[in-house]
XYZ file of C-alpha atoms in Angstrom:
538
model
C 0.000 0.000 0.000
C 1.396 3.397 -1.023
C 1.299 6.068 1.628
C -0.117 9.367 0.336
C 0.283 12.855 1.745
C -2.060 15.559 0.415
C -1.330 19.302 0.265
C -4.174 21.819 -0.020
C -3.443 25.537 -0.431
C -5.275 28.793 -1.111
C -3.318 32.013 -1.510
C -5.714 34.388 0.308
C -7.850 34.001 3.408
C -10.826 35.313 1.428
C -10.749 32.117 -0.666
C -11.388 29.863 2.303
C -15.011 28.824 2.005
C -15.578 29.900 -1.620
C -16.066 27.571 -4.568
C -12.367 27.378 -5.519
C -11.041 26.609 -2.056
C -9.604 23.941 0.202
C -12.790 21.792 0.580
C -12.978 21.461 -3.199
C -9.276 20.452 -3.399
C -9.722 18.013 -0.526
C -12.699 16.285 -2.191
C -10.863 16.045 -5.531
C -7.846 14.394 -3.860
C -10.005 11.924 -1.898
C -11.917 10.942 -5.052
C -8.624 10.521 -6.924
C -7.173 8.225 -4.242
C -10.341 6.074 -4.290
C -9.646 5.361 -7.945
C -6.242 3.914 -7.062
C -6.392 0.460 -5.562
C -3.176 0.592 -3.576
C -3.155 4.214 -2.339
C -3.986 5.349 1.195
C -4.060 8.916 2.553
C -1.965 9.017 5.742
C -1.581 12.773 6.204
C -3.243 15.991 5.001
C -1.562 19.396 5.103
C -3.476 22.684 4.887
C -2.109 26.081 3.869
C -4.725 28.789 4.347
C -3.958 32.236 2.987
C -0.403 31.387 1.884
C 0.818 32.715 -1.453
C 2.832 30.250 -3.510
C 4.492 33.127 -5.329
C 5.250 35.812 -2.754
C 6.421 33.288 -0.137
C 9.474 31.150 -0.722
C 9.293 27.404 -0.046
C 11.549 27.582 3.013
C 9.204 30.208 4.528
C 6.199 27.858 4.341
C 5.763 25.563 7.364
C 3.927 22.841 5.448
C 6.614 22.672 2.751
C 9.262 22.196 5.436
C 7.154 19.353 6.924
C 6.892 17.778 3.438
C 10.668 17.912 2.946
C 11.372 16.497 6.393
C 8.817 13.707 5.882
C 10.451 12.760 2.561
C 13.873 12.579 4.195
C 12.416 10.347 6.959
C 10.661 8.081 4.426
C 7.238 8.785 5.975
C 5.278 8.696 2.683
C 5.550 7.576 -0.941
C 3.350 10.048 -2.867
C 2.646 13.755 -2.547
C -0.753 14.533 -4.078
C -2.038 18.021 -4.925
C -5.082 19.300 -6.805
C -2.864 21.075 -9.363
C 0.894 21.502 -9.446
C 0.652 25.262 -8.840
C -0.475 24.324 -5.283
C 3.167 23.392 -4.681
C 4.220 26.910 -5.594
C 4.421 29.363 -8.461
C 8.090 30.328 -8.364
C 9.975 29.171 -11.451
C 13.308 29.591 -9.674
C 12.626 27.105 -6.853
C 9.459 24.979 -7.310
C 11.130 22.631 -9.863
C 13.908 22.152 -7.282
C 11.318 21.113 -4.683
C 9.915 18.491 -7.078
C 13.438 17.271 -7.870
C 14.248 17.058 -4.136
C 11.186 14.876 -3.507
C 12.035 12.603 -6.456
C 15.574 12.174 -5.113
C 14.035 11.072 -1.803
C 11.859 8.476 -3.573
C 8.626 10.473 -3.342
C 6.355 10.640 -6.393
C 4.597 13.945 -7.082
C 1.063 13.707 -8.479
C -1.736 16.092 -9.432
C -5.409 15.140 -9.657
C -5.644 17.192 -12.879
C -2.257 16.637 -14.517
C -1.126 13.197 -13.368
C 2.429 12.424 -12.233
C 5.330 14.877 -12.507
C 8.446 13.208 -13.874
C 12.032 14.451 -13.499
C 13.851 11.502 -15.051
C 15.278 13.118 -18.191
C 16.530 16.518 -19.356
C 13.331 16.886 -21.376
C 11.244 16.237 -18.218
C 13.232 18.856 -16.328
C 12.763 21.369 -19.147
C 9.015 20.706 -19.304
C 8.791 21.132 -15.518
C 10.713 24.379 -15.648
C 8.518 25.761 -18.456
C 5.366 24.713 -16.571
C 6.362 26.482 -13.359
C 7.719 29.426 -15.331
C 4.235 29.843 -16.827
C 2.670 29.612 -13.344
C 5.102 32.254 -12.104
C 4.144 34.541 -14.981
C 0.431 34.039 -14.355
C 0.912 34.896 -10.676
C 2.749 38.083 -11.551
C 0.040 39.067 -14.021
C -2.688 38.293 -11.484
C -0.842 40.332 -8.866
C -0.501 43.266 -11.261
C -4.182 43.091 -12.231
C -5.345 42.988 -8.609
C -3.042 45.845 -7.579
C -4.108 47.966 -10.536
C -7.787 47.260 -9.856
C -7.424 48.198 -6.170
C -5.408 51.296 -7.093
C -8.050 52.478 -9.553
C -10.834 51.821 -7.054
C -8.926 53.789 -4.398
C -8.368 56.647 -6.833
C -12.093 56.657 -7.625
C -12.969 56.941 -3.942
C -14.197 53.424 -3.117
C -13.559 52.052 0.357
C -10.846 49.384 0.297
C -11.136 47.913 3.766
C -9.699 48.571 7.219
C -11.066 50.494 10.177
C -12.748 53.806 9.291
C -10.936 56.941 10.494
C -12.321 58.640 13.593
C -15.284 60.717 12.516
C -16.609 58.226 9.958
C -18.565 55.001 9.623
C -18.872 52.415 6.850
C -22.134 51.981 4.978
C -23.075 49.530 2.220
C -24.080 50.971 -1.153
C -26.342 49.465 -3.809
C -23.391 48.927 -6.187
C -22.338 45.316 -6.800
C -18.743 44.504 -5.816
C -16.298 44.375 -8.741
C -15.005 40.917 -7.722
C -17.759 39.155 -5.766
C -21.275 39.618 -7.184
C -22.846 38.580 -3.866
C -21.278 41.566 -2.094
C -21.945 45.286 -2.262
C -19.380 48.065 -2.467
C -18.957 49.965 0.803
C -18.220 53.632 1.340
C -17.266 56.006 4.144
C -19.677 58.629 5.430
C -19.385 61.098 8.289
C -20.549 59.759 11.640
C -22.950 62.188 13.313
C -21.475 61.944 16.831
C -17.784 61.454 16.054
C -17.750 64.246 13.459
C -18.813 66.734 16.157
C -15.836 65.630 18.228
C -13.515 66.197 15.232
C -14.858 69.764 14.891
C -14.234 70.283 18.605
C -10.613 69.050 18.382
C -9.806 71.410 15.504
C -11.537 74.289 17.296
C -9.545 73.689 20.494
C -6.314 73.572 18.505
C -6.949 76.607 16.279
C -9.320 78.893 18.182
C -7.954 78.247 21.663
C -4.379 77.322 20.740
C -4.456 74.258 22.984
C -1.591 71.815 22.605
C -2.026 68.050 22.215
C -1.893 67.320 25.941
C -4.364 70.050 26.845
C -6.777 68.824 24.155
C -6.517 65.318 25.615
C -7.174 66.696 29.109
C -10.213 68.641 27.854
C -11.641 65.594 26.038
C -11.067 63.387 29.074
C -12.725 65.793 31.514
C -15.709 66.196 29.191
C -16.274 62.463 28.796
C -14.914 61.896 25.271
C -13.364 58.463 24.667
C -12.018 56.382 21.776
C -14.136 53.640 20.210
C -12.456 51.212 22.609
C -13.534 53.330 25.572
C -10.005 54.585 26.278
C -8.565 58.062 26.811
C -7.175 59.649 23.645
C -3.413 59.586 23.113
C -1.116 62.240 21.649
C -0.489 60.271 18.428
C -4.254 60.009 17.799
C -4.732 63.782 18.117
C -1.725 64.363 15.845
C -3.130 62.032 13.167
C -6.523 63.748 13.308
C -5.027 67.212 12.831
C -2.882 65.975 9.916
C -5.525 63.984 8.047
C -6.952 65.740 4.933
C -9.935 63.380 4.886
C -11.731 65.915 7.103
C -11.790 68.360 4.164
C -12.938 65.641 1.748
C -9.565 64.291 0.581
C -9.048 60.697 1.672
C -5.434 59.526 1.589
C -4.453 56.059 0.461
C -1.247 54.090 0.037
C -0.826 52.769 -3.467
C 0.215 49.232 -4.334
C 3.650 50.571 -5.224
C 4.121 51.663 -1.620
C 3.876 55.385 -2.277
C 2.064 57.323 0.423
C 0.340 60.659 0.430
C -1.897 60.275 -2.622
C -5.502 61.302 -2.131
C -8.723 60.165 -3.721
C -10.798 62.660 -5.710
C -12.464 65.332 -3.597
C -15.602 63.963 -1.947
C -17.973 66.469 -0.326
C -19.647 63.621 1.613
C -16.441 63.257 3.644
C -16.107 66.923 4.593
C -16.359 67.671 8.317
C -14.416 70.951 8.646
C -13.649 73.894 6.357
C -10.495 74.254 4.245
C -9.607 77.424 6.166
C -9.744 75.668 9.530
C -7.563 72.804 8.269
C -4.974 75.233 6.822
C -4.879 77.238 10.045
C -4.249 74.044 12.028
C -1.430 73.175 9.643
C 0.140 76.632 9.985
C 0.000 76.460 13.789
C 1.528 72.973 13.758
C 4.392 74.037 11.471
C 5.034 77.168 13.526
C 5.097 75.174 16.751
C 7.305 72.390 15.423
C 9.694 74.962 13.964
C 9.779 76.881 17.238
C 10.451 73.720 19.223
C 13.342 72.711 16.941
C 14.917 76.141 17.295
C 14.083 76.278 21.024
C 12.130 79.447 20.329
C 8.482 79.226 21.236
C 7.543 82.750 20.137
C 3.923 83.219 19.195
C 2.943 80.006 20.980
C 0.644 80.693 23.930
C 1.587 78.643 26.968
C -0.549 77.124 29.657
C -0.545 78.784 33.060
C -1.778 82.004 34.630
C 0.339 84.473 32.624
C -1.711 86.014 29.828
C 1.321 86.880 27.673
C 3.513 83.844 28.328
C 5.570 83.223 25.196
C 4.911 86.749 23.897
C 6.549 88.956 26.564
C 10.139 90.250 26.169
C 12.446 92.518 28.154
C 12.586 96.014 26.593
C 16.175 96.538 27.744
C 17.967 93.379 26.605
C 15.423 91.700 24.317
C 15.375 88.457 26.315
C 12.165 86.463 26.454
C 10.556 86.783 29.873
C 9.955 83.653 31.902
C 7.087 82.909 34.257
C 7.567 83.565 37.943
C 5.398 83.659 41.064
C 5.632 84.108 44.810
C 3.249 83.261 47.637
C 2.458 85.624 50.485
C 0.359 85.261 53.613
C -2.426 87.822 53.282
C -4.559 88.963 56.216
C -8.256 88.299 55.722
C -10.388 91.434 55.472
C -12.471 91.950 58.642
C -11.649 88.384 59.681
C -9.088 86.617 61.791
C -6.271 84.653 60.227
C -4.408 84.713 56.945
C -4.711 83.148 53.531
C -2.089 82.406 50.905
C -2.051 84.793 47.961
C -0.141 83.789 44.830
C 1.332 86.662 42.815
C 2.248 85.910 39.204
C 5.076 87.834 37.550
C 7.161 88.102 34.385
C 10.898 87.888 34.971
C 13.905 88.659 32.773
C 16.271 85.642 32.961
C 19.317 87.754 31.969
C 18.809 90.602 34.416
C 20.146 89.805 37.876
C 19.050 93.125 39.361
C 21.919 94.761 41.243
C 24.522 92.968 39.097
C 23.300 94.636 35.916
C 22.862 98.385 36.296
C 21.761 98.868 32.664
C 18.418 97.297 33.512
C 15.871 99.553 35.144
C 13.562 96.652 35.995
C 13.752 92.859 35.936
C 10.378 91.734 37.316
C 6.903 92.814 36.204
C 3.707 91.979 38.068
C 1.310 90.160 35.722
C -1.837 91.675 37.203
C -0.655 95.243 36.609
C 1.053 94.822 33.248
C -1.556 92.538 31.697
C -4.087 95.346 32.252
C -1.732 97.930 30.717
C -1.085 95.775 27.620
C -4.742 94.867 27.061
C -5.850 98.485 27.485
C -3.262 99.645 24.955
C -4.228 96.910 22.510
C -7.936 97.762 22.746
C -7.162 101.411 22.003
C -5.157 100.423 18.905
C -7.787 98.025 17.568
C -10.597 100.511 18.172
C -8.993 102.699 15.487
C -9.021 99.861 12.943
C -11.340 100.134 9.939
C -11.985 96.495 9.010
C -13.082 97.138 5.443
C -9.995 99.243 4.737
C -7.816 96.641 6.467
C -9.135 93.772 4.288
C -8.754 95.748 1.060
C -5.251 96.900 2.010
C -4.070 93.442 3.114
C -5.334 91.738 -0.036
C -3.767 94.469 -2.164
C -0.444 93.976 -0.383
C -0.606 90.225 -0.929
C -1.350 90.684 -4.628
C 1.535 93.145 -4.930
C 3.887 90.744 -3.164
C 2.821 87.853 -5.396
C 3.348 89.945 -8.549
C 6.827 90.939 -7.401
C 7.752 87.324 -6.713
C 6.313 86.260 -10.078
C 8.521 88.890 -11.771
C 11.507 87.488 -9.896
C 10.556 83.992 -11.076
C 10.397 85.169 -14.697
C 13.811 86.823 -14.379
C 15.333 83.704 -12.860
C 13.824 81.519 -15.605
C 15.390 83.762 -18.268
C 18.749 83.631 -16.507
C 18.480 79.840 -16.249
C 17.660 79.624 -19.980
C 20.697 81.785 -20.840
C 22.914 79.511 -18.760
C 21.447 76.464 -20.544
C 22.404 77.987 -23.912
C 25.897 78.707 -22.602
C 26.223 75.109 -21.451
C 25.185 73.808 -24.898
C 27.827 75.986 -26.568
C 30.526 74.841 -24.157
C 29.632 71.184 -24.694
C 29.824 71.614 -28.486
C 33.168 73.367 -28.062
C 34.525 70.314 -26.216
C 34.275 68.248 -29.415
C 36.184 70.926 -31.373
C 38.834 71.073 -28.640
C 39.392 67.323 -28.773
C 39.751 67.593 -32.566
C 42.238 70.468 -32.208
C 39.872 73.024 -33.806
C 39.198 75.146 -30.706
C 41.045 78.034 -29.067
C 40.357 76.455 -25.654
C 41.847 73.361 -24.029
C 39.543 70.609 -22.712
C 40.618 71.557 -19.156
C 39.540 75.177 -19.659
C 36.216 74.104 -21.093
C 35.676 71.612 -18.287
C 36.209 74.339 -15.684
C 33.820 76.663 -17.496
C 31.190 73.906 -17.743
C 31.441 73.193 -13.992
C 30.971 76.914 -13.228
C 27.904 77.185 -15.464
C 26.376 73.996 -14.044
C 26.901 75.312 -10.504
C 25.193 78.596 -11.431
C 22.316 76.681 -13.019
C 21.878 74.667 -9.832
C 21.735 77.843 -7.747
C 19.182 79.443 -10.073
C 17.053 76.310 -10.024
C 17.136 76.205 -6.220
C 16.065 79.857 -6.044
C 13.306 79.196 -8.585
C 11.883 76.263 -6.651
C 11.962 78.236 -3.396
C 10.170 81.231 -4.933
C 7.522 79.049 -6.579
C 6.735 77.421 -3.226
C 6.521 80.872 -1.633
C 4.121 82.118 -4.318
C 1.915 79.049 -3.905
C 1.793 79.670 -0.146
C 0.895 83.330 -0.664
C -1.946 82.371 -2.998
C -3.266 79.851 -0.482
C -3.061 82.362 2.366
C -5.662 84.794 1.057
C -7.969 83.113 3.564
C -5.754 84.459 6.381
C -6.936 87.985 5.700
C -10.620 87.096 6.001
C -9.904 84.948 9.056
C -8.093 87.773 10.873
C -10.791 90.241 9.805
C -13.490 87.959 11.225
C -11.457 87.617 14.406
C -11.078 91.399 14.731
C -14.761 92.151 14.258
C -16.165 93.076 17.690
C -12.801 91.972 19.115
C -13.169 93.758 22.443
C -16.569 92.230 23.152
C -15.397 88.730 22.180
C -12.277 89.114 24.314
C -14.105 90.325 27.428
C -16.510 87.357 27.263
C -13.839 84.710 26.590
C -12.208 82.390 29.134
C -8.455 82.611 29.818
C -7.426 79.985 27.242
C -9.389 81.689 24.474
C -8.075 85.112 25.512
C -4.481 83.872 25.167
C -5.242 82.492 21.715
C -6.906 85.755 20.627
C -3.959 87.809 21.881
C -1.427 85.596 20.117
C -3.199 86.084 16.789
C -2.888 89.870 16.855
C 0.335 90.354 18.846
C 3.750 89.200 17.700
C 5.711 90.399 20.752
C 5.235 92.742 23.701
C 8.244 94.492 25.285
C 8.010 95.387 28.981
C 9.881 98.323 30.485
C 9.631 100.590 33.513
C 5.893 101.390 33.733
C 5.568 101.085 29.944
C 4.930 98.552 27.219
C 5.685 98.447 23.501
C 3.406 96.315 21.338
C 4.623 94.629 18.165
C 1.505 93.594 16.235
C 1.422 90.726 13.775
C 2.792 91.392 10.292
C -0.518 92.166 8.561
C -1.651 94.616 11.226
C 1.803 96.244 11.488
C 1.970 96.790 7.732
C -1.560 98.186 7.677
C -0.989 100.740 10.444
C 2.382 101.729 8.975
C 0.679 102.288 5.631
C -1.977 104.429 7.345
C 0.678 106.549 9.081
C 2.555 107.089 5.812
C -0.676 108.026 4.030
C -1.566 110.589 6.718
C 1.924 112.135 6.618
C 1.603 112.847 2.893
C -1.664 114.745 3.300
């Protein structure tokens, strides 16, 4: 009686349980053995979701068992449904068959009969057979990848957990591969989408950092789908994901990341402006952290101008400081602790530095002075004039940069022509028909190529700058909306929102002896300077 081992394999887990799967292979092998009088199945091996092309034979557990069993003389025949169940790699599957034959194991297929390796012709036929299987696998892989890529590009859902803020719903469209299934799509989830809006609002409108957003969500009962507290990486991914403005990212089959599906209004949860503002804040913060300069980044704590306040005398950024005093209770016995918050210059050591007139500023007093001065300045602002002026300035700046781009492109073209002439002169020099030696020409070519590289670098930088300027038109309207009824909004805001509002209109504030100097943000500074110049010419 010949001992038979059977191998059943499907390349994807989705095939298990469909019509071309392991149960079908198993039945075919059992029926085949029944037709042989002296065969008996002694072992069955199952490979579920194992690719015979992408996985090498030595990476497959069952193939290692088959090899070991052949070496131990545990069976006489290896039976498969078709020979491509052994594998689809033309560079190694024939070697597996040859190994089994050398260990006195016959290799059979229910569809193709025995596989012989006795002659050179047999070996060639085997190689060609597996070479064809390899090619079919590669073609299948390419077709599947291309199909999935095109479906992703067209906006169809391709599996996985939906991003926070969305849920999966089934459409009426029949699936491209399985007619019994329906294509699924993402849609905004009513409850989670409100949380996404809140996260962006906390980050942009209140300038909260990741940890403070997490603290706010936790205290207000927000949790992940698993019922856990949000982590920093989750908040970061949310603020970076363009799906919330209708652009779902996907990773292509070629491994490239960052591509987005066509714009889909159904996926929109927040506005483009809000997403861009979050991006600008993130870039400003990350840049400030790298340079150890956290200017324009409101900090947590009791100081209203933390991160914005500087010493008028030395220019150093002021640090937070406080002291605690025992204060007598009014008309009552006993004392209570009173905490006094202050700004302090880290470079001014008081008596050791006579150039400084002051090194500590009480927050209560100076915050009032700064806010009063700021309100007076903003009360003189004509919003309509400000918007028109700011947009005009942006247009003027863009035009100037576009002129610079045109000039650089002409210079780059001239250098390209010079390089062509020098290269043609090289041939003449080698033939002895030029007034220049090859060494001279080589040096000139290197100089021109270096200049071309510099021009190209400048061009690319300017083009990026122009694109940013065009995108930032929304900044003007955003600031204008922020400035409308600014004093009323500010007076009714909590401390976190007040800090965020101050940081959007103030670049720096310099503290001196009973005085402050405000440095407004660039748009406001340019506007007021323009107004002053206009008045001086009248």
